Short mmCIF file of C-alpha atoms in Angstrom, two decimals:
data_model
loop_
_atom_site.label_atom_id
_atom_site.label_comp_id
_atom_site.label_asym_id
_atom_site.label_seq_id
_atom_site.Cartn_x
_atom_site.Cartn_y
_atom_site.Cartn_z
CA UNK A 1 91.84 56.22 104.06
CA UNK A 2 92.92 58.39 101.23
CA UNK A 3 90.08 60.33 100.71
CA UNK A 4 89.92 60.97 105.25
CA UNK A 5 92.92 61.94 105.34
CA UNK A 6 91.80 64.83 102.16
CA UNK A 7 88.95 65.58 104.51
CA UNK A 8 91.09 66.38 106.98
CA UNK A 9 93.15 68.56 105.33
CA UNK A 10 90.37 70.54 103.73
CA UNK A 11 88.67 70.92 107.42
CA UNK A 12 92.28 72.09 108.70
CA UNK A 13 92.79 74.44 106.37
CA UNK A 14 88.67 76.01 106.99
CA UNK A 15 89.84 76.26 110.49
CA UNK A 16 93.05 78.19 109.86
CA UNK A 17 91.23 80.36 107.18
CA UNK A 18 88.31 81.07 109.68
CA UNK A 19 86.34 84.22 108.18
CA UNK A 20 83.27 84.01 105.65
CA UNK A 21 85.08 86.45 103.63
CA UNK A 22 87.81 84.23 102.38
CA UNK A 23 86.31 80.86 102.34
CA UNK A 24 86.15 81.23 98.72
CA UNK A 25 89.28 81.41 98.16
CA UNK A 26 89.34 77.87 99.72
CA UNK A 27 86.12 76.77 97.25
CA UNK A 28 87.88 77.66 94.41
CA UNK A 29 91.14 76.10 95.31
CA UNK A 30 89.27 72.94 95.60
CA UNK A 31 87.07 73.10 92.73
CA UNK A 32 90.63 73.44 90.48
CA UNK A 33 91.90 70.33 92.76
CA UNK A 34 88.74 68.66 91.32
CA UNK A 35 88.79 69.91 88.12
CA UNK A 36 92.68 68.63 87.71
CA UNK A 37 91.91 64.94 88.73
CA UNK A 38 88.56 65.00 86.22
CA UNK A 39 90.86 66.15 83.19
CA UNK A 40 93.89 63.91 84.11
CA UNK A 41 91.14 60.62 84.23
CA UNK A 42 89.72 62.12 80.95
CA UNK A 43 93.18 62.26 79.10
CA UNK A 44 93.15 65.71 78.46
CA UNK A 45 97.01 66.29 79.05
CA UNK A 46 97.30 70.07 78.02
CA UNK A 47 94.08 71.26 80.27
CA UNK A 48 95.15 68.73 82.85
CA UNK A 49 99.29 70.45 82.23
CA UNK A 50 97.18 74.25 82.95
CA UNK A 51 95.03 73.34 85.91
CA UNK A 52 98.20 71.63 88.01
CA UNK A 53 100.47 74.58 87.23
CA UNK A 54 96.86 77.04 88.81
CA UNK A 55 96.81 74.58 91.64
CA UNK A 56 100.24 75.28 92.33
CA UNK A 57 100.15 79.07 91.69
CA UNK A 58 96.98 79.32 93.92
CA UNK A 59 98.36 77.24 96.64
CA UNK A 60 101.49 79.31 97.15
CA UNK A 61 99.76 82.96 96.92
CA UNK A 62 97.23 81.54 99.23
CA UNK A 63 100.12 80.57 101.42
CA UNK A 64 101.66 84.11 100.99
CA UNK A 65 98.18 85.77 101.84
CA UNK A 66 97.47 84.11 105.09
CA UNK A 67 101.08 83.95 105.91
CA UNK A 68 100.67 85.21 109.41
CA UNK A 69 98.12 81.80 110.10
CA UNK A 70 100.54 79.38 108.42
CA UNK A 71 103.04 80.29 110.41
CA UNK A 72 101.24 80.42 113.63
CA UNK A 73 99.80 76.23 112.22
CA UNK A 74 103.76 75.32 111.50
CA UNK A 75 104.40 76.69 114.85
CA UNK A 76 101.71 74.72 116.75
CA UNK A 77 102.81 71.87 114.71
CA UNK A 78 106.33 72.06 115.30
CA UNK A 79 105.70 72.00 119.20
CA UNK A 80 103.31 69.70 119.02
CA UNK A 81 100.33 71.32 119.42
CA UNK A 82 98.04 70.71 117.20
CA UNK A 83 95.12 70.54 118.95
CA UNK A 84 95.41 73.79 119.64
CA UNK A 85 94.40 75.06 116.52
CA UNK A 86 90.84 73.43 117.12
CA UNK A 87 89.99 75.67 119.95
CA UNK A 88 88.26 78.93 119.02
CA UNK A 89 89.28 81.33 121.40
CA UNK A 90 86.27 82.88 123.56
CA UNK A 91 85.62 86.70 123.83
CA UNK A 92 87.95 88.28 126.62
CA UNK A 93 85.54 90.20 129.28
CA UNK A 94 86.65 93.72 129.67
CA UNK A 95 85.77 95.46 133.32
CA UNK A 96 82.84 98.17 132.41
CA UNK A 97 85.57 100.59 133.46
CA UNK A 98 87.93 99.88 130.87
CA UNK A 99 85.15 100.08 128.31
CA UNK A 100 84.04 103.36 129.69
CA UNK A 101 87.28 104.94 129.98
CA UNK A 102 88.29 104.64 126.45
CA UNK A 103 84.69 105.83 125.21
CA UNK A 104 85.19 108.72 127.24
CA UNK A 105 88.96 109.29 125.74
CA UNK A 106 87.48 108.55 122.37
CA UNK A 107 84.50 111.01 123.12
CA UNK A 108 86.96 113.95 123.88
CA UNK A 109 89.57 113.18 120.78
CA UNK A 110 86.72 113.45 118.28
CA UNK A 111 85.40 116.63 120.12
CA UNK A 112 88.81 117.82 119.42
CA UNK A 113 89.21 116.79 116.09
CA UNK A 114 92.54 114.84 117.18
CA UNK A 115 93.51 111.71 115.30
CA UNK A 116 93.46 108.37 117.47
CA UNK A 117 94.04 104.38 116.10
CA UNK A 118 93.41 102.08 119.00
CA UNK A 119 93.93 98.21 118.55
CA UNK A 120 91.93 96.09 120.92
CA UNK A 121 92.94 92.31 121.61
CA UNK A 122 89.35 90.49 121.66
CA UNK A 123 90.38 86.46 121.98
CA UNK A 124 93.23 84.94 121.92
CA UNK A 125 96.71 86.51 122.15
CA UNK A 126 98.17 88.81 119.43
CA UNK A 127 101.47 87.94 117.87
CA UNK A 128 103.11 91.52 117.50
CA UNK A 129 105.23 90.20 114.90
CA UNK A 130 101.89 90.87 112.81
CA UNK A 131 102.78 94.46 112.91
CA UNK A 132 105.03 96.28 110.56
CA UNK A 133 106.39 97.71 113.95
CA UNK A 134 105.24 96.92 117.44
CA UNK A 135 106.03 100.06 119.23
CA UNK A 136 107.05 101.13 122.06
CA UNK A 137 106.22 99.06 125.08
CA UNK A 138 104.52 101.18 127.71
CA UNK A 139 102.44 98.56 129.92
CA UNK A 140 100.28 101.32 131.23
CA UNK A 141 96.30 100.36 133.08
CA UNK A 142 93.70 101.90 130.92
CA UNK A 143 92.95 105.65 131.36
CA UNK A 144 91.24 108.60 129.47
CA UNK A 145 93.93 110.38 130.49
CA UNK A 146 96.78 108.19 129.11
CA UNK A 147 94.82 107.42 126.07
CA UNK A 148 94.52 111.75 125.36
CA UNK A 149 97.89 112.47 126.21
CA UNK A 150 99.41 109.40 123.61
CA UNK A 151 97.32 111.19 120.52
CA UNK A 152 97.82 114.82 121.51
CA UNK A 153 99.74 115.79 118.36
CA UNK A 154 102.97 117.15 119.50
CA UNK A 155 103.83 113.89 121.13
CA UNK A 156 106.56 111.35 119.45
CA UNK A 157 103.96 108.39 119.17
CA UNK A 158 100.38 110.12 118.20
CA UNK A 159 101.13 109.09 114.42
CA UNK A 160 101.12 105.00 115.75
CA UNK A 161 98.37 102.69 117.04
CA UNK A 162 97.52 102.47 120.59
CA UNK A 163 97.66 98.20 121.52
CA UNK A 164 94.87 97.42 124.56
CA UNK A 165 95.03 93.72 126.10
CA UNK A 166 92.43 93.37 128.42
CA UNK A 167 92.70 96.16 131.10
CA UNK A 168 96.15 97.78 130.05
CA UNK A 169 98.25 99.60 127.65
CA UNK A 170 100.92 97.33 126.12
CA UNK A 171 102.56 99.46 123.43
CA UNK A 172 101.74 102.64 121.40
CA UNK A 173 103.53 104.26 118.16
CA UNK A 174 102.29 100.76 116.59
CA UNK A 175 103.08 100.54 112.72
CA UNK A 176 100.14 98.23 111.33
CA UNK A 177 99.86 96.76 107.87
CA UNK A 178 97.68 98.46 105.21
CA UNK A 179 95.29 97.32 103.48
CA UNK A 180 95.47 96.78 99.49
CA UNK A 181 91.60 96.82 98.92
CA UNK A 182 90.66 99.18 96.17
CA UNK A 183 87.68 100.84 98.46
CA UNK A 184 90.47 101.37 101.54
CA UNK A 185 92.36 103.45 99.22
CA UNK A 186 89.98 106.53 99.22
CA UNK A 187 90.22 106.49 102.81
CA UNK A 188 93.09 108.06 105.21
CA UNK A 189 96.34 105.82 106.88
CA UNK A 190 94.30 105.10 110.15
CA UNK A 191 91.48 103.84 108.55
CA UNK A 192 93.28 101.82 105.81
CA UNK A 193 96.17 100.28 108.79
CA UNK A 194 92.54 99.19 110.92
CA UNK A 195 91.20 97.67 107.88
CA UNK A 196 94.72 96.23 106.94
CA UNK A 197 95.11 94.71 110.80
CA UNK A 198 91.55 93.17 111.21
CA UNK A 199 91.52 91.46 107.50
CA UNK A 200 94.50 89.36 108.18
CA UNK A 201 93.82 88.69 112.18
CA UNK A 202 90.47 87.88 113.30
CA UNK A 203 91.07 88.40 116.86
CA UNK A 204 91.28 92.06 117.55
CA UNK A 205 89.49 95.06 116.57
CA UNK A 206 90.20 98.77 116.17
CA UNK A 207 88.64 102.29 117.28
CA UNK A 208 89.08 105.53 114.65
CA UNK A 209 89.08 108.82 115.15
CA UNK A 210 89.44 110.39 111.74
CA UNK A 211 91.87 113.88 112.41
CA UNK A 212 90.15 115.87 109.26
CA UNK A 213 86.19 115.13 110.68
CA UNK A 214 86.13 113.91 113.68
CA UNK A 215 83.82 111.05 112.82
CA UNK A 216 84.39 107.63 115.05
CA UNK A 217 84.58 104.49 113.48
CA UNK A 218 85.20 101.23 114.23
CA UNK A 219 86.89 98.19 112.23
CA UNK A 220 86.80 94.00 112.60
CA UNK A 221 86.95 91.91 109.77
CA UNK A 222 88.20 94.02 107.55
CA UNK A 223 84.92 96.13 107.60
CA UNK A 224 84.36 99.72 109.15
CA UNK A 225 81.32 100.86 110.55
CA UNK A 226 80.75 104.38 110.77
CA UNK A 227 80.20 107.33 111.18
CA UNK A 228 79.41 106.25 114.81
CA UNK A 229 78.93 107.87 118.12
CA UNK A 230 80.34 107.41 121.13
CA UNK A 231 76.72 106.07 122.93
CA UNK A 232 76.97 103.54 120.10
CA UNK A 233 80.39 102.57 120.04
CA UNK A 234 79.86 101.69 123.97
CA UNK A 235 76.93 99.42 123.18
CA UNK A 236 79.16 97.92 120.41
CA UNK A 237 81.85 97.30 122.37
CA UNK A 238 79.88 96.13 125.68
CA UNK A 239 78.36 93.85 123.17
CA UNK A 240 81.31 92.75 121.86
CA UNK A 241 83.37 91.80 124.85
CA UNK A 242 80.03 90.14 126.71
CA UNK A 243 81.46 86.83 128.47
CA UNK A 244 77.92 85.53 127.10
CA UNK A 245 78.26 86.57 123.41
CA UNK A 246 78.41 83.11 121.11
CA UNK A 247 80.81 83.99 117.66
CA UNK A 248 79.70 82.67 114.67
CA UNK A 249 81.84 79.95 113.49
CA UNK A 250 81.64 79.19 109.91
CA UNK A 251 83.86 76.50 109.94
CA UNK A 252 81.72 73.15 109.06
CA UNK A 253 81.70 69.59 110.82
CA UNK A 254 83.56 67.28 109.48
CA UNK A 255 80.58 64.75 108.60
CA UNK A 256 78.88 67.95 106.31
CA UNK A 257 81.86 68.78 104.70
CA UNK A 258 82.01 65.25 104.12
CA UNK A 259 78.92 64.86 102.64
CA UNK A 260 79.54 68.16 100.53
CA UNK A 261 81.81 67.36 98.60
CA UNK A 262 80.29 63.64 98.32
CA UNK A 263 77.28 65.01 96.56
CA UNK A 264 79.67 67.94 94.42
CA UNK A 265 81.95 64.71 93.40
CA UNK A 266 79.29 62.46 92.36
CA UNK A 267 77.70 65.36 90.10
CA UNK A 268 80.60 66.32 88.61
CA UNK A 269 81.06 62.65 87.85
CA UNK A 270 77.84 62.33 86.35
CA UNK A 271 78.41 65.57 84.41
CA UNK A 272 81.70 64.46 82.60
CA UNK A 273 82.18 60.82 83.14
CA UNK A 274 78.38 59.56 82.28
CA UNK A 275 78.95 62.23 79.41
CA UNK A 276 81.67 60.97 78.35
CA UNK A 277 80.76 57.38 78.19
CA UNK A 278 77.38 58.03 76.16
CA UNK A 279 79.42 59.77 73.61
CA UNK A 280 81.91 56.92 72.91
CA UNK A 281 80.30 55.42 69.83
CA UNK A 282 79.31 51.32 70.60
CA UNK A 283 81.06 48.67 68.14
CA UNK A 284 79.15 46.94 65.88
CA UNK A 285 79.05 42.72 66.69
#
């Protein structure tokens, strides 16, 4: 019962995690869980004193880190649905139009050299309480047209992101989170907010149009990939919002996480207890 219930928790806390990139953070979490229960069962009280006060350390900067997926699991929890957080959300189809009309508008504002951050909402609904600011609510359909005249520079909101959901316009002069990475910092505030966005929420991604080059770019996951152009970033996004396209999950079954840390416990076990034991000097008869 004791050690389901563990299992449980561990395959939880893979789902609210979610991305390759992270997972491990979750390994090593567990391998100091581990590594606290072998020490404490060998008697070693200061190592066992070190690894609890880690465990507790990790725990809560992990909890500070993914704040944002915490709160939407206490959330789900608190209204009772927790099932809910066992449904991966499936790719939202975008009309070709909407696809071509912001190639076009981001075909023009690179021409132009004119700096553009769009944020595109690719599953399931976007908490705007994720942003550092959510805008200003505009709740405009799609158009090249709108899209130019938000980023023409003289305009109040062209410094902001532009926030798509499906086939409209919800808010622009979006303030997005930044991202900390060492690489991100040689880069410019667009690119660094799109990276900052799409590492902590794994259901959106974001167009670039750098204001110095020109150069299109285009951020999920915390990665960029660019330079791009704008035939590519319409076979990237067609591709991306295909009713048909299957996400990798990385988020095991139950039964092989199971059996993965079966086999890691019963090595370690070998490793110290067996050890152990064959150390411990027999008494003579």
């Amino acid at each position: 019962m004791d050690i389901g219930l563990v299992l449980s928790l561990v395959y939880t806390m893979l789902f609210i995690v979610g991305e390759r990139r992270t997972l491990w953070m979750v390994r090593g979490l567990i391998i100091l869980m581990l590594a606290s229960v072998i020490s404490q069962r060998l008697g070693m009280v200061l190592l066992s004193f070190v690894i609890e006060k880690l465990v507790i350390g990790s725990s809560v900067a992990m909890a500070f880190v993914y704040q944002a997926e915490f709160r939407r699991f206490l959330e789900q929890l608190g209204q009772g649905q927790i099932l809910q957080l066992f449904k991966r959300g499936s790719p939202i189809p975008k009309p070709d139009n909407v696809i071509d009309e912001i190639v076009d508008a981001v075909k023009e504002l690179s021409q132009n050299r004119t700096g553009a951050l769009m944020v595109l909402e690719t599953a399931s609904s976007i908490d705007q309480r994720d942003f550092v600011n959510p805008g200003v609510s505009v709740n405009g359909e799609v158009s090249k047209e709108l899209i130019q005249t938000i980023f023409q520079p003289k305009t109040l909101l062209h410094d902001g992101a532009v926030f798509i959901r499906g086939a409209r316009i919800i808010s622009a002069g979006v303030i997005l989170p930044l991202s900390d990475r060492t690489a991100s910092r040689q880069l410019g505030t667009r690119h660094r907010a799109a990276m900052g966005i799409t590492e902590r929420l794994d259901n959106c991604l974001c167009i670039i149009v750098s204001e110095e080059t020109g150069s299109i770019s285009l951020a999920e996951q915390g990665l960029l990939n660019r330079p791009l152009t704008s035939s590519k970033l319409k076979e990237l996004l067609d591709e991306r919002f295909s009713p048909a396209v299957e996400r990798e999950t990385v988020t095991p079954s139950l039964g092989r996480l199971g059996r993965t840390i079966g086999i890691q416990g019963h090595n370690l076990y070998k490793l110290f207890f067996l050890r152990s034991s064959a150390s411990t000097p027999k008494k003579k008869k």
